PDB file of C-alpha atoms in Angstrom:
ATOM      1  CA  LEU A 134       0.132  -0.090  -0.061  1.00 91.00           C
ATOM      2  CA  ILE A 135       3.109   2.625   0.623  1.00 92.00           C
ATOM      3  CA  ALA A 136       4.520   1.606  -2.328  1.00 95.00           C
ATOM      4  CA  ASP A 137       1.629   1.795  -4.367  1.00 94.00           C
ATOM      5  CA  THR A 138       0.558   5.192  -2.842  1.00 96.00           C
ATOM      6  CA  ALA A 139       4.084   6.911  -3.248  1.00 95.00           C
ATOM      7  CA  ARG A 140       3.999   5.860  -7.126  1.00 96.00           C
ATOM      8  CA  ASP A 141       0.410   7.081  -7.113  1.00 97.00           C
ATOM      9  CA  ILE A 142       1.649  10.646  -6.292  1.00 97.00           C
ATOM     10  CA  GLY A 143       4.558  10.622  -8.774  1.00 95.00           C
ATOM     11  CA  ALA A 144       7.243   9.493  -5.429  1.00 94.00           C
ATOM     12  CA  GLU A 145       9.741   6.647  -5.974  1.00 92.00           C
ATOM     13  CA  PRO A 146       9.033   5.022  -2.805  1.00 96.00           C
ATOM     14  CA  ILE A 147      12.214   3.439  -1.045  1.00 96.00           C
ATOM     15  CA  PHE A 148      12.112   1.917   2.201  1.00 97.00           C
ATOM     16  CA  LEU A 149      14.390   0.632   5.465  1.00 97.00           C
ATOM     17  CA  THR A 150      14.755  -1.452   8.260  1.00 97.00           C
ATOM     18  CA  GLN A 151      14.688   0.415  11.417  1.00 96.00           C
ATOM     19  CA  PRO A 152      18.027   0.135  13.219  1.00 97.00           C
ATOM     20  CA  ARG A 153      17.716  -0.715  16.941  1.00 97.00           C
ATOM     21  CA  LEU A 154      19.551  -1.471  20.007  1.00 97.00           C
ATOM     22  CA  VAL A 155      16.972  -4.516  20.712  1.00 97.00           C
ATOM     23  CA  SER A 156      18.739  -7.703  20.217  1.00 96.00           C
ATOM     24  CA  GLU A 157      18.948 -11.279  21.174  1.00 95.00           C
ATOM     25  CA  LYS A 158      22.187 -10.652  22.648  1.00 95.00           C
ATOM     26  CA  ASN A 159      21.150  -7.854  25.076  1.00 96.00           C
ATOM     27  CA  GLY A 160      22.608  -8.311  28.352  1.00 95.00           C
ATOM     28  CA  PRO A 161      20.919  -7.287  31.277  1.00 96.00           C
ATOM     29  CA  ALA A 162      22.323  -3.400  30.826  1.00 94.00           C
ATOM     30  CA  GLU A 163      20.945  -3.462  27.804  1.00 95.00           C
ATOM     31  CA  ARG A 164      17.674  -4.534  28.628  1.00 95.00           C
ATOM     32  CA  GLU A 165      16.955  -1.928  31.222  1.00 93.00           C
ATOM     33  CA  ARG A 166      17.455   0.383  28.336  1.00 93.00           C
ATOM     34  CA  ILE A 167      14.373  -1.376  26.564  1.00 94.00           C
ATOM     35  CA  ALA A 168      10.870   0.336  26.863  1.00 90.00           C
ATOM     36  CA  TYR A 169       9.132  -3.237  27.000  1.00 92.00           C
ATOM     37  CA  GLU A 170       6.084  -1.442  28.908  1.00 90.00           C
ATOM     38  CA  GLY A 171       5.146   0.254  25.908  1.00 87.00           C
ATOM     39  CA  ALA A 172       5.219  -2.474  23.640  1.00 87.00           C
ATOM     40  CA  LEU A 173       3.498  -5.234  26.030  1.00 93.00           C
ATOM     41  CA  LEU A 174       5.963  -7.620  25.125  1.00 95.00           C
ATOM     42  CA  THR A 175       8.609  -9.860  26.507  1.00 96.00           C
ATOM     43  CA  HIS A 176      12.282  -9.505  25.191  1.00 97.00           C
ATOM     44  CA  ASP A 177      12.030 -12.906  22.977  1.00 97.00           C
ATOM     45  CA  ALA A 178       8.382 -11.491  21.577  1.00 97.00           C
ATOM     46  CA  LEU A 179       9.825  -8.361  21.156  1.00 97.00           C
ATOM     47  CA  VAL A 180      13.235  -9.307  19.289  1.00 97.00           C
ATOM     48  CA  ARG A 181      10.963 -11.697  17.111  1.00 97.00           C
ATOM     49  CA  ALA A 182       8.243  -8.503  16.748  1.00 97.00           C
ATOM     50  CA  PHE A 183      11.144  -6.742  14.978  1.00 97.00           C
ATOM     51  CA  GLU A 184      12.512  -9.578  13.312  1.00 97.00           C
ATOM     52  CA  GLU A 185       8.919 -10.304  11.099  1.00 98.00           C
ATOM     53  CA  THR A 186       8.728  -6.769  10.621  1.00 97.00           C
ATOM     54  CA  ASP A 187      12.016  -6.338   9.078  1.00 97.00           C
ATOM     55  CA  ASP A 188      11.295  -9.582   7.023  1.00 97.00           C
ATOM     56  CA  ALA A 189       8.147  -8.250   6.127  1.00 97.00           C
ATOM     57  CA  ILE A 190       9.671  -4.751   4.948  1.00 97.00           C
ATOM     58  CA  LEU A 191      12.449  -7.184   2.826  1.00 97.00           C
ATOM     59  CA  HIS A 192       9.569  -8.941   1.625  1.00 97.00           C
ATOM     60  CA  VAL A 193       7.368  -6.570   0.079  1.00 97.00           C
ATOM     61  CA  ALA A 194      10.602  -4.972  -0.851  1.00 97.00           C
ATOM     62  CA  GLN A 195      11.588  -7.977  -3.336  1.00 97.00           C
ATOM     63  CA  ILE A 196       7.395  -8.034  -4.485  1.00 96.00           C
ATOM     64  CA  GLU A 197       7.495  -4.342  -5.706  1.00 96.00           C
ATOM     65  CA  ASP A 198      10.738  -3.657  -6.731  1.00 96.00           C
ATOM     66  CA  VAL A 199      11.527  -1.548  -4.070  1.00 97.00           C
ATOM     67  CA  PRO A 200      15.242  -0.413  -3.383  1.00 96.00           C
ATOM     68  CA  VAL A 201      15.702  -1.098   0.527  1.00 97.00           C
ATOM     69  CA  LEU A 202      18.497  -0.265   2.609  1.00 98.00           C
ATOM     70  CA  ASP A 203      18.754  -3.013   5.769  1.00 97.00           C
ATOM     71  CA  LEU A 204      20.422  -0.866   8.423  1.00 97.00           C
ATOM     72  CA  SER A 205      19.936  -4.383  11.132  1.00 95.00           C
ATOM     73  CA  SER A 206      23.828  -4.090  11.030  1.00 95.00           C
ATOM     74  CA  LEU A 207      23.326  -1.507  13.298  1.00 97.00           C
ATOM     75  CA  ASN A 208      21.203  -3.204  15.839  1.00 97.00           C
ATOM     76  CA  GLY A 209      22.038  -4.108  19.442  1.00 96.00           C
ATOM     77  CA  LYS A 210      24.913  -1.983  19.152  1.00 96.00           C
ATOM     78  CA  THR A 211      24.993  -0.133  22.533  1.00 93.00           C
ATOM     79  CA  GLY A 212      26.845   2.555  22.144  1.00 94.00           C
ATOM     80  CA  LEU A 213      24.879   3.532  19.146  1.00 97.00           C
ATOM     81  CA  TYR A 214      20.961   4.412  21.307  1.00 97.00           C
ATOM     82  CA  ARG A 215      19.935   6.168  23.581  1.00 94.00           C
ATOM     83  CA  ASP A 216      17.236   3.821  24.598  1.00 93.00           C
ATOM     84  CA  HIS A 217      16.032   0.724  22.463  1.00 92.00           C
ATOM     85  CA  VAL A 218      15.437   2.865  19.226  1.00 92.00           C
ATOM     86  CA  HIS A 219      16.180   6.691  19.720  1.00 95.00           C
ATOM     87  CA  THR A 220      20.079   6.958  18.607  1.00 97.00           C
ATOM     88  CA  THR A 221      23.686   9.035  20.201  1.00 97.00           C
ATOM     89  CA  ALA A 222      24.923  11.232  18.232  1.00 98.00           C
ATOM     90  CA  ARG A 223      27.075   8.871  17.034  1.00 98.00           C
ATOM     91  CA  GLY A 224      24.218   6.756  15.350  1.00 98.00           C
ATOM     92  CA  SER A 225      22.431   9.069  13.942  1.00 98.00           C
ATOM     93  CA  GLN A 226      25.383   9.980  12.031  1.00 98.00           C
ATOM     94  CA  ILE A 227      25.934   6.619  11.407  1.00 98.00           C
ATOM     95  CA  ILE A 228      22.625   6.391   9.938  1.00 98.00           C
ATOM     96  CA  ALA A 229      22.434   9.235   7.939  1.00 98.00           C
ATOM     97  CA  ASP A 230      25.551   8.637   6.418  1.00 98.00           C
ATOM     98  CA  ALA A 231      24.262   5.168   5.264  1.00 98.00           C
ATOM     99  CA  VAL A 232      21.321   6.620   3.644  1.00 97.00           C
ATOM    100  CA  ALA A 233      23.091   9.397   1.927  1.00 97.00           C
ATOM    101  CA  ASN A 234      24.996   6.840   0.690  1.00 97.00           C
ATOM    102  CA  PHE A 235      21.988   4.717  -0.393  1.00 97.00           C
ATOM    103  CA  LEU A 236      20.344   7.165  -1.860  1.00 96.00           C
ATOM    104  CA  SER A 237      23.245   8.512  -4.103  1.00 95.00           C
ATOM    105  CA  LYS A 238      23.198   4.978  -5.023  1.00 94.00           C
ATOM    106  CA  VAL A 239      19.842   5.132  -6.284  1.00 92.00           C
ATOM    107  CA  LEU A 240      19.936   7.927  -7.930  1.00 89.00           C
ATOM    108  CA  GLU A 241      22.663   7.411  -9.515  1.00 88.00           C
ATOM    109  CA  ASP A 242      20.867   4.339 -10.940  1.00 82.00           C
ATOM    110  CA  ASP A 243      18.091   5.907 -12.130  1.00 76.00           C
ATOM    111  CA  ASN A 244      20.092   8.348 -13.852  1.00 75.00           C
ATOM    112  CA  GLN A 245      21.680   5.541 -16.488  1.00 73.00           C
TER     113      GLN A 245
END
């Protein structure tokens, strides 16, 4: 629906996965920074929910031929997050650089 709506208004859709602190490898200190009460899920269920969301994004991107930036390599990297999803200045810079590089490549491919 998002890809189709974007295209309907003349935009080119781009998907990305959400980087996060949440990881199956989180230790006790990291788990204290995760807001489980907001999600109403256990740690294992939250990990699974994020993974299933990523899988859905990647699957739909493939079906709809939408470029996708998978940021899962940043998941669980403690120094990049203030809490379970909000980034530090360093985390924001890493994500901004990844998005800029990705968009440059997409735009270059579109111009060929």
